[in-house]
PDB file of C-alpha atoms in Angstrom:
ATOM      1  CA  UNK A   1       0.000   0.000   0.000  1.00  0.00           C
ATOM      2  CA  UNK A   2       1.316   3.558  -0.746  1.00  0.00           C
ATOM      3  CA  UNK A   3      -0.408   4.846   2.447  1.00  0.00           C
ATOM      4  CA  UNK A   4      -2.091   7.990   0.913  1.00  0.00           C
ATOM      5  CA  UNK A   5      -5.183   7.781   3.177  1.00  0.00           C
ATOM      6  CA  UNK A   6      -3.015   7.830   6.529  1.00  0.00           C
ATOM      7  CA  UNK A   7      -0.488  10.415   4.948  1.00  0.00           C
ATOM      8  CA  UNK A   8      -3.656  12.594   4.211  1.00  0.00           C
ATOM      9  CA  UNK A   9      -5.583  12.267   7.365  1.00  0.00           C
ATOM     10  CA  UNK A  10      -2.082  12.937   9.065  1.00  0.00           C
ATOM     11  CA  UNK A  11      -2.225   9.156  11.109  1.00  0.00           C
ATOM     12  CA  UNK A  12       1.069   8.199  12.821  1.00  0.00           C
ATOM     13  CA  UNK A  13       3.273   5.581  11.016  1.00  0.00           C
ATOM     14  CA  UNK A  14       4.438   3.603  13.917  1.00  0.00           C
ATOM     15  CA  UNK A  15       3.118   0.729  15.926  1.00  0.00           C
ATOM     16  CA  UNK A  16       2.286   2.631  19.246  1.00  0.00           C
ATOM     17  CA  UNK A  17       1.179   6.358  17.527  1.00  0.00           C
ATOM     18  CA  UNK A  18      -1.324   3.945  15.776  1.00  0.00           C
ATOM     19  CA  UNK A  19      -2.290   1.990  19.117  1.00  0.00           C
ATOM     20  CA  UNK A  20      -2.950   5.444  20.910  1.00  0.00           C
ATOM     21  CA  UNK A  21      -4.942   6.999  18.120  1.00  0.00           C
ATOM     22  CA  UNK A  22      -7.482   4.156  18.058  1.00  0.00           C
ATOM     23  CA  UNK A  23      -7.766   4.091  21.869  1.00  0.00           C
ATOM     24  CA  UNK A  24      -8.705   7.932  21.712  1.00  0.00           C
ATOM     25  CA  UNK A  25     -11.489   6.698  19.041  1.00  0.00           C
ATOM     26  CA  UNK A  26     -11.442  10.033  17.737  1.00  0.00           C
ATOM     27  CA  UNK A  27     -13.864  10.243  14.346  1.00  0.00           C
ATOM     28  CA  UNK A  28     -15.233  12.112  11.561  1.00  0.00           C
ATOM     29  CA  UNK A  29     -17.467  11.428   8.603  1.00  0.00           C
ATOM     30  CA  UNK A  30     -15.757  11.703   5.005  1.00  0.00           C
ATOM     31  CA  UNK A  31     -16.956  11.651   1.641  1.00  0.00           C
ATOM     32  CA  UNK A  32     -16.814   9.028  -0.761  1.00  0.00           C
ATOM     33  CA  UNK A  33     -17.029   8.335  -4.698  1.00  0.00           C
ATOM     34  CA  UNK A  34     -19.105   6.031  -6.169  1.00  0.00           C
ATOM     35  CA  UNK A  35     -18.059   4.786  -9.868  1.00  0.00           C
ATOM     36  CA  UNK A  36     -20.529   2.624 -12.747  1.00  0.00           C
ATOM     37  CA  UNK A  37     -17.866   1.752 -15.519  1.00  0.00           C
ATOM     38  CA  UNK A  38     -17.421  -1.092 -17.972  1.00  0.00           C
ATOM     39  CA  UNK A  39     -15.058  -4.143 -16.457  1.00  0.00           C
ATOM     40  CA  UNK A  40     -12.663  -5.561 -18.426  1.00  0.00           C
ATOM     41  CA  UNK A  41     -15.128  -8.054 -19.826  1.00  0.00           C
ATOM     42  CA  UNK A  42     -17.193  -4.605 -20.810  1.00  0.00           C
ATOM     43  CA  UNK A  43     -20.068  -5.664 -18.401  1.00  0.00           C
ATOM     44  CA  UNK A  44     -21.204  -2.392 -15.696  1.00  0.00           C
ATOM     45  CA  UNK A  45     -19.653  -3.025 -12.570  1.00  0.00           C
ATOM     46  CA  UNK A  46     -20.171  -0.358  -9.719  1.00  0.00           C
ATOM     47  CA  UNK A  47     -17.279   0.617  -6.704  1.00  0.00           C
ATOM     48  CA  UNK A  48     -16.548   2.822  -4.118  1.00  0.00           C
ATOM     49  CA  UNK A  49     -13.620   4.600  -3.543  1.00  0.00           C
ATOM     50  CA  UNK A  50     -11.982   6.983  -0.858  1.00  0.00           C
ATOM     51  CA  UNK A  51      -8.679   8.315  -2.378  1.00  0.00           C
ATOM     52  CA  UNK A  52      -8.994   9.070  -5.892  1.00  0.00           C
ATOM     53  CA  UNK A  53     -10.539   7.470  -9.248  1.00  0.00           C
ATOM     54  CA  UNK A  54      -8.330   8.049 -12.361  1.00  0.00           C
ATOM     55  CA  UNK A  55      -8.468   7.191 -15.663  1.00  0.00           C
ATOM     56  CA  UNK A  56      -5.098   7.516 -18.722  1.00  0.00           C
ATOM     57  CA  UNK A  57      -1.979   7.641 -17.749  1.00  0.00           C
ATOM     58  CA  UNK A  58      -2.787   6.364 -13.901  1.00  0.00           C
ATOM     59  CA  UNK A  59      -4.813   3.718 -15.510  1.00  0.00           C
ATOM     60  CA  UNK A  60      -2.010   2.794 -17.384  1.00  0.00           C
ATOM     61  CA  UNK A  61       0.169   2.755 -14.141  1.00  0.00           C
ATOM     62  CA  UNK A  62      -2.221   0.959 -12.093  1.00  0.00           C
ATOM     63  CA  UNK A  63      -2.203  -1.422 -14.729  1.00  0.00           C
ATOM     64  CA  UNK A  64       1.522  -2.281 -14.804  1.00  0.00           C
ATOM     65  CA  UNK A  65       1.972  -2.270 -10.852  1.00  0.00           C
ATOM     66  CA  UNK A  66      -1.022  -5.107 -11.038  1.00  0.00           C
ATOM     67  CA  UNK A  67       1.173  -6.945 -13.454  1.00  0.00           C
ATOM     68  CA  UNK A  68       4.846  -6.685 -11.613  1.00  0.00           C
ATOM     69  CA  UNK A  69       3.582  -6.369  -8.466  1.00  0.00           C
ATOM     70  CA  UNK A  70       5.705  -3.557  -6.402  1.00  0.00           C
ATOM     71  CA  UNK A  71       9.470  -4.892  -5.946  1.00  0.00           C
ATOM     72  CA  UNK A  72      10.738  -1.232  -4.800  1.00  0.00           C
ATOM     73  CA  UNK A  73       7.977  -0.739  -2.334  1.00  0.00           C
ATOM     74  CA  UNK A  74       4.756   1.120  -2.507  1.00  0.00           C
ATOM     75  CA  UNK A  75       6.183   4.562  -2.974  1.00  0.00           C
ATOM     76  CA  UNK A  76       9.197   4.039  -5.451  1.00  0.00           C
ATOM     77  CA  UNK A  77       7.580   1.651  -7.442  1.00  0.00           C
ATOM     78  CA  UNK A  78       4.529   3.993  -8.375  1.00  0.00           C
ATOM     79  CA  UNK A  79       6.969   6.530  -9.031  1.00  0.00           C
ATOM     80  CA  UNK A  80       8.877   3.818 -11.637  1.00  0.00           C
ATOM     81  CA  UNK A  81       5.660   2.774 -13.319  1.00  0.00           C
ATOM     82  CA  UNK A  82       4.407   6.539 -13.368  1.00  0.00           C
ATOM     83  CA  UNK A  83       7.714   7.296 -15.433  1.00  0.00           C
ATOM     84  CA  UNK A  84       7.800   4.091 -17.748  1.00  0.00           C
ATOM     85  CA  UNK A  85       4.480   5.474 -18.577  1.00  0.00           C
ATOM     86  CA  UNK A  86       5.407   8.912 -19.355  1.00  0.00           C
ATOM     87  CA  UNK A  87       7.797   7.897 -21.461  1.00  0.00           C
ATOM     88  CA  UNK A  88       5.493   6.169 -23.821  1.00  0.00           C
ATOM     89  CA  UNK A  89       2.625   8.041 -23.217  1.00  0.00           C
ATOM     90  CA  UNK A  90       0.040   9.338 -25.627  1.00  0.00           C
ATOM     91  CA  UNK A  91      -2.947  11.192 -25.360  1.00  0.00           C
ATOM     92  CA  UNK A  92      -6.552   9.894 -25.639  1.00  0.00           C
ATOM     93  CA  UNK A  93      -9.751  11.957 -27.309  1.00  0.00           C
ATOM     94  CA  UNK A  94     -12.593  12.002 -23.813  1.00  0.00           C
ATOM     95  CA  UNK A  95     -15.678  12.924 -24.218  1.00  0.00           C
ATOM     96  CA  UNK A  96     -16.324  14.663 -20.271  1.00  0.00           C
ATOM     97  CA  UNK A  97     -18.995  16.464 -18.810  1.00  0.00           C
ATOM     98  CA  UNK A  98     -18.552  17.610 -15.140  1.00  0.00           C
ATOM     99  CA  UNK A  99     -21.712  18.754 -13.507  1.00  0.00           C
ATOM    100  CA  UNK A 100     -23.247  18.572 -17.697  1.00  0.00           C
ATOM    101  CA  UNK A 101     -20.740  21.198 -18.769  1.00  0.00           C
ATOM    102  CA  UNK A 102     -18.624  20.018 -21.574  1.00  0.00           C
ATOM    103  CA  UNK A 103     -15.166  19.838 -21.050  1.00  0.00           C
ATOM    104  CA  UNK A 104     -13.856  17.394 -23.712  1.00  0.00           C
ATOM    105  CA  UNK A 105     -10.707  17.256 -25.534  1.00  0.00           C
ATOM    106  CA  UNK A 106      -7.407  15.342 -25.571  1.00  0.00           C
ATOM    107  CA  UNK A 107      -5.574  14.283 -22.246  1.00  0.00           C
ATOM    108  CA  UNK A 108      -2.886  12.197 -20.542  1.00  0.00           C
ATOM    109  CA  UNK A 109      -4.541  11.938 -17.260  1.00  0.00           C
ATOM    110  CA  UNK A 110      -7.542  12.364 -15.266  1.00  0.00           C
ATOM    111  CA  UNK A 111      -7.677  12.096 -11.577  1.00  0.00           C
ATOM    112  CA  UNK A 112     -11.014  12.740  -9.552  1.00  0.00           C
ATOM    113  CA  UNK A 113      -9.465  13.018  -6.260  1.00  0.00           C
ATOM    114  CA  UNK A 114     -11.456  13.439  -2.457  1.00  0.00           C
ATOM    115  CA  UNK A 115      -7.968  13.410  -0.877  1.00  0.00           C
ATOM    116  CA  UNK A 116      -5.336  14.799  -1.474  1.00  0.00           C
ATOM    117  CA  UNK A 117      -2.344  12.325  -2.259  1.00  0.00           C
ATOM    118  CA  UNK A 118      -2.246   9.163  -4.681  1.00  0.00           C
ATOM    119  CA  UNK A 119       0.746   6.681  -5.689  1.00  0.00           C
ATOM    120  CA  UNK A 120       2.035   6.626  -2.745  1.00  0.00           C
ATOM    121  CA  UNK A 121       2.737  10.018  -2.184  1.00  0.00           C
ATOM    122  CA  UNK A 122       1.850  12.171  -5.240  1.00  0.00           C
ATOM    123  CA  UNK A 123       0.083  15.324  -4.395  1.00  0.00           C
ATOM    124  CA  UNK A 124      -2.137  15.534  -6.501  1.00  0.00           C
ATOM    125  CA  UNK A 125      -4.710  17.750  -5.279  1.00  0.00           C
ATOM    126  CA  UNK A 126      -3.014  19.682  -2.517  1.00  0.00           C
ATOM    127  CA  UNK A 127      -5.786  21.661  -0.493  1.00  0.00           C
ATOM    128  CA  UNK A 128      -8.421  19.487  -1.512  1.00  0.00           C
ATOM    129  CA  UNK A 129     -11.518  18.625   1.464  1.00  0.00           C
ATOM    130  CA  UNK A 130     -12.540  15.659   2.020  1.00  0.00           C
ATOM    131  CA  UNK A 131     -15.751  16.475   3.703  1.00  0.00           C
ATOM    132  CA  UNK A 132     -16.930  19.352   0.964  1.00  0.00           C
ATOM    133  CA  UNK A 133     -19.697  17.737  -0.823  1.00  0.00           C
ATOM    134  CA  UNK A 134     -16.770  17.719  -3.920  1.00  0.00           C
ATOM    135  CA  UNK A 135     -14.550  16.407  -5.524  1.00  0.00           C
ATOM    136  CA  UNK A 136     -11.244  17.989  -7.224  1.00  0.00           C
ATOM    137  CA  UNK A 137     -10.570  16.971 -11.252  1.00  0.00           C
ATOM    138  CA  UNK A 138      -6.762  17.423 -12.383  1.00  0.00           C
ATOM    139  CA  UNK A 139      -6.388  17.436 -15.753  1.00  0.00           C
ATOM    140  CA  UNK A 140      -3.669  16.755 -17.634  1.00  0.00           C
ATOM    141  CA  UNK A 141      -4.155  18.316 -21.246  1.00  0.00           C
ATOM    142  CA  UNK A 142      -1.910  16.903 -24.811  1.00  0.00           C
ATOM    143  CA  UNK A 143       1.147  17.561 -23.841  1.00  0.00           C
ATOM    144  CA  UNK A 144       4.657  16.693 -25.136  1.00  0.00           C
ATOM    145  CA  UNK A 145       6.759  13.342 -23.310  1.00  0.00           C
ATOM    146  CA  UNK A 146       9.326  15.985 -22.138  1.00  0.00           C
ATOM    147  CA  UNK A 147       6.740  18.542 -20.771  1.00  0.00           C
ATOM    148  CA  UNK A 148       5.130  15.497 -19.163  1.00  0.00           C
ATOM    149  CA  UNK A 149       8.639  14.140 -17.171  1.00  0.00           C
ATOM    150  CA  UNK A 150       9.193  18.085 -16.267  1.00  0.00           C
ATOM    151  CA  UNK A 151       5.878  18.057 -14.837  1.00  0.00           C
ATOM    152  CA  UNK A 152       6.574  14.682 -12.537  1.00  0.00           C
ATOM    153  CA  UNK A 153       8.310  16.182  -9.716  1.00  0.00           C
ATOM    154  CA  UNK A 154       5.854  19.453  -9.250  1.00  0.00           C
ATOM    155  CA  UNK A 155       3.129  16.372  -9.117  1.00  0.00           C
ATOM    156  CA  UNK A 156       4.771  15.039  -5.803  1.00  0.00           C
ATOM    157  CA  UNK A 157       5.751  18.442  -4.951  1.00  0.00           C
ATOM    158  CA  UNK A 158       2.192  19.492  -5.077  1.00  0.00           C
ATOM    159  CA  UNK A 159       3.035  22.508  -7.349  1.00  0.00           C
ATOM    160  CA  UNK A 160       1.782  21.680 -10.636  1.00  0.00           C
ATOM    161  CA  UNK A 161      -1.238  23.308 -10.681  1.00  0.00           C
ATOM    162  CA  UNK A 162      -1.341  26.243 -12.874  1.00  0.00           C
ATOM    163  CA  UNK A 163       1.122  24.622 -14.947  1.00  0.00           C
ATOM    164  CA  UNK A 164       0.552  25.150 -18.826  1.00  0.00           C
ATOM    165  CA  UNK A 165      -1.988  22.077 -19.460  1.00  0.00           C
ATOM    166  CA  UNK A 166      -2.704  21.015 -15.695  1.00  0.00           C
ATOM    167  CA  UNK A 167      -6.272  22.244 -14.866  1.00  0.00           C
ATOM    168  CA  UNK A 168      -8.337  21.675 -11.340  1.00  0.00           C
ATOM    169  CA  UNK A 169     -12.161  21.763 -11.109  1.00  0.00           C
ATOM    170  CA  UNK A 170     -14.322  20.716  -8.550  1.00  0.00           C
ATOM    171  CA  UNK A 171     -17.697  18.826  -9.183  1.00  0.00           C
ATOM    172  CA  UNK A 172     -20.107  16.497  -7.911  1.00  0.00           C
ATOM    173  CA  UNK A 173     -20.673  14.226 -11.200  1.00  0.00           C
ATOM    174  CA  UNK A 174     -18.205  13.474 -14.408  1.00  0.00           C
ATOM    175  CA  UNK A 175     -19.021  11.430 -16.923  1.00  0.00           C
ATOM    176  CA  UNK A 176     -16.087   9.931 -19.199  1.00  0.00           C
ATOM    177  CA  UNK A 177     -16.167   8.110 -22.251  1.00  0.00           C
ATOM    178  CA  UNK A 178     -13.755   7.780 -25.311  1.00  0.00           C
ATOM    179  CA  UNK A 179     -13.726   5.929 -28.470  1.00  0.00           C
ATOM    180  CA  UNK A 180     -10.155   4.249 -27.180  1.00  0.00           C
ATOM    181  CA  UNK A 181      -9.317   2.000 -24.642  1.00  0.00           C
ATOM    182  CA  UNK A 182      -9.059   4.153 -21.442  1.00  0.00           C
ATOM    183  CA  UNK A 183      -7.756   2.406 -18.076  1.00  0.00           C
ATOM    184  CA  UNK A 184      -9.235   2.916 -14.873  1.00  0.00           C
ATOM    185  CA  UNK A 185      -7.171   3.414 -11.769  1.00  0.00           C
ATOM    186  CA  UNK A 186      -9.536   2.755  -8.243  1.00  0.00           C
ATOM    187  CA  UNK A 187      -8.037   3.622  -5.341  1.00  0.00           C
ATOM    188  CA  UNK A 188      -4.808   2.414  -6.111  1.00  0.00           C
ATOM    189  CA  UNK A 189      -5.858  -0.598  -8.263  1.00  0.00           C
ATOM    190  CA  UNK A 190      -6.546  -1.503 -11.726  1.00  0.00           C
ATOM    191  CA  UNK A 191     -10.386  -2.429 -12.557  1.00  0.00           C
ATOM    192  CA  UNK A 192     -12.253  -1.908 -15.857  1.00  0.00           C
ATOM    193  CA  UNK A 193     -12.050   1.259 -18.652  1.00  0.00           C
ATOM    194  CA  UNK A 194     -14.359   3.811 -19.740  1.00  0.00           C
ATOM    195  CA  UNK A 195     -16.964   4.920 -20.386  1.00  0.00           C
ATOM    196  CA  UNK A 196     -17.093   5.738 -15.989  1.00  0.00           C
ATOM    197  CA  UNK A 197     -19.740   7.631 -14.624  1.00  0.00           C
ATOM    198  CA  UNK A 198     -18.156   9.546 -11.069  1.00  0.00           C
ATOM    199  CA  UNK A 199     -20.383  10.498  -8.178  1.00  0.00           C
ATOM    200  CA  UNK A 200     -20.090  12.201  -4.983  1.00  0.00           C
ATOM    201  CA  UNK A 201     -21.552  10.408  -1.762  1.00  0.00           C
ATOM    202  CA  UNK A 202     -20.803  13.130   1.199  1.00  0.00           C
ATOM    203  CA  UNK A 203     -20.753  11.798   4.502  1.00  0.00           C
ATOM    204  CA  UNK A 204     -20.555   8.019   3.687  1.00  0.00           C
ATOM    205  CA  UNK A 205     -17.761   7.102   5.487  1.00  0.00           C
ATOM    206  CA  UNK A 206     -16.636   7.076   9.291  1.00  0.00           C
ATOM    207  CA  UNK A 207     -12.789   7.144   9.953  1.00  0.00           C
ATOM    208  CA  UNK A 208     -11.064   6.835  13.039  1.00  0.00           C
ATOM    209  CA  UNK A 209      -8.756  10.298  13.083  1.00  0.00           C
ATOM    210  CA  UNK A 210      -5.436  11.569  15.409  1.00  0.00           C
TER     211      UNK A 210
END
């Protein structure tokens, strides 16, 4: 596991930080994100998810970690796969609508994210709420290979928004579809393509908290 639901809620990382927090039994409600999509069979399947939803280039990631497994660990393997996709990356033609406004057009990546880090430490929705109602879109718009690997370390960094090409807008529903095979990445995992219809369920999940 990359950990980005502990590194976002702030939980300790050792054994007795951990111990302490759950015998204070402090907790909050979050919000959560249901997704319909097409499995990999192209029958509707439905999920849930906490972290993020993200379809392209993290699909394409998510993907590859589910075939190698992660040999570096949780963090430097992500960041491995996220390269070895950049470097062959292409961008798709998606058909979006966020809240029915039309944003389509050609990108590398699409995260819909309720926290703020993914991939085991990539922040990619820094100041994002997790209790808002929303949820925050990153876009990554047709870009060059070599723009893409420039943009990398300002995605961990958390400073790549308002980069040329990065975009952030929050919604409560996005539909997605393409004409291409589009990968989804759920919470970490690989499960199904597009077309993905993302929804907002606020409140729907109690988390212990420090």
């Amino acid at each position: 596991s990359g950990c980005d639901l502990a590194r976002h809620l702030g939980c300790p990382r050792d054994r007795d930080g951990l111990l302490a927090m759950l015998a204070r039994g402090r907790t909050r409600l979050l919000d959560a994100g249901r997704l319909t999509y097409a499995r990999e069979d192209g029958s509707p399947g439905i999920r849930h998810f906490i972290n993020i939803a993200a379809f392209g280039l993290a699909g394409d990631v998510a993907h590859h970690i589910k075939e190698t497994g992660k040999p570096l660990g949780g963090t430097l393997s992500y960041a491995y796969s996220s390269l070895r996709a950049i470097l062959t990356a292409r961008a798709r033609g998606l058909r979006l609508k966020a809240d029915g406004r039309d944003i389509s057009g050609r990108y590398h990546l699409g995260v819909l994210a309720n926290t703020s880090s993914m991939g085991g430490g990539m922040l990619i929705a820094p100041g994002t709420r997790d209790d808002d109602g929303l949820m925050d879109l990153v876009l990554v718009a047709d870009m060059s290979r070599l723009a893409l690997a420039r943009s990398l370390p300002s995605l961990y960094s958390g400073t790549h928004l308002g980069r040329p090409g990065i975009t952030l807008t929050r919604l409560r529903r996005l539909e997605a579809d393409s004409d291409e095979t589009v990968y989804l990445n759920i919470d970490g995992e690989a499960d199904g393509r597009l077309p993905a219809v993302f929804e907002v369920l606020p409140g729907a999940v109690k988390v212990v908290t420090p």
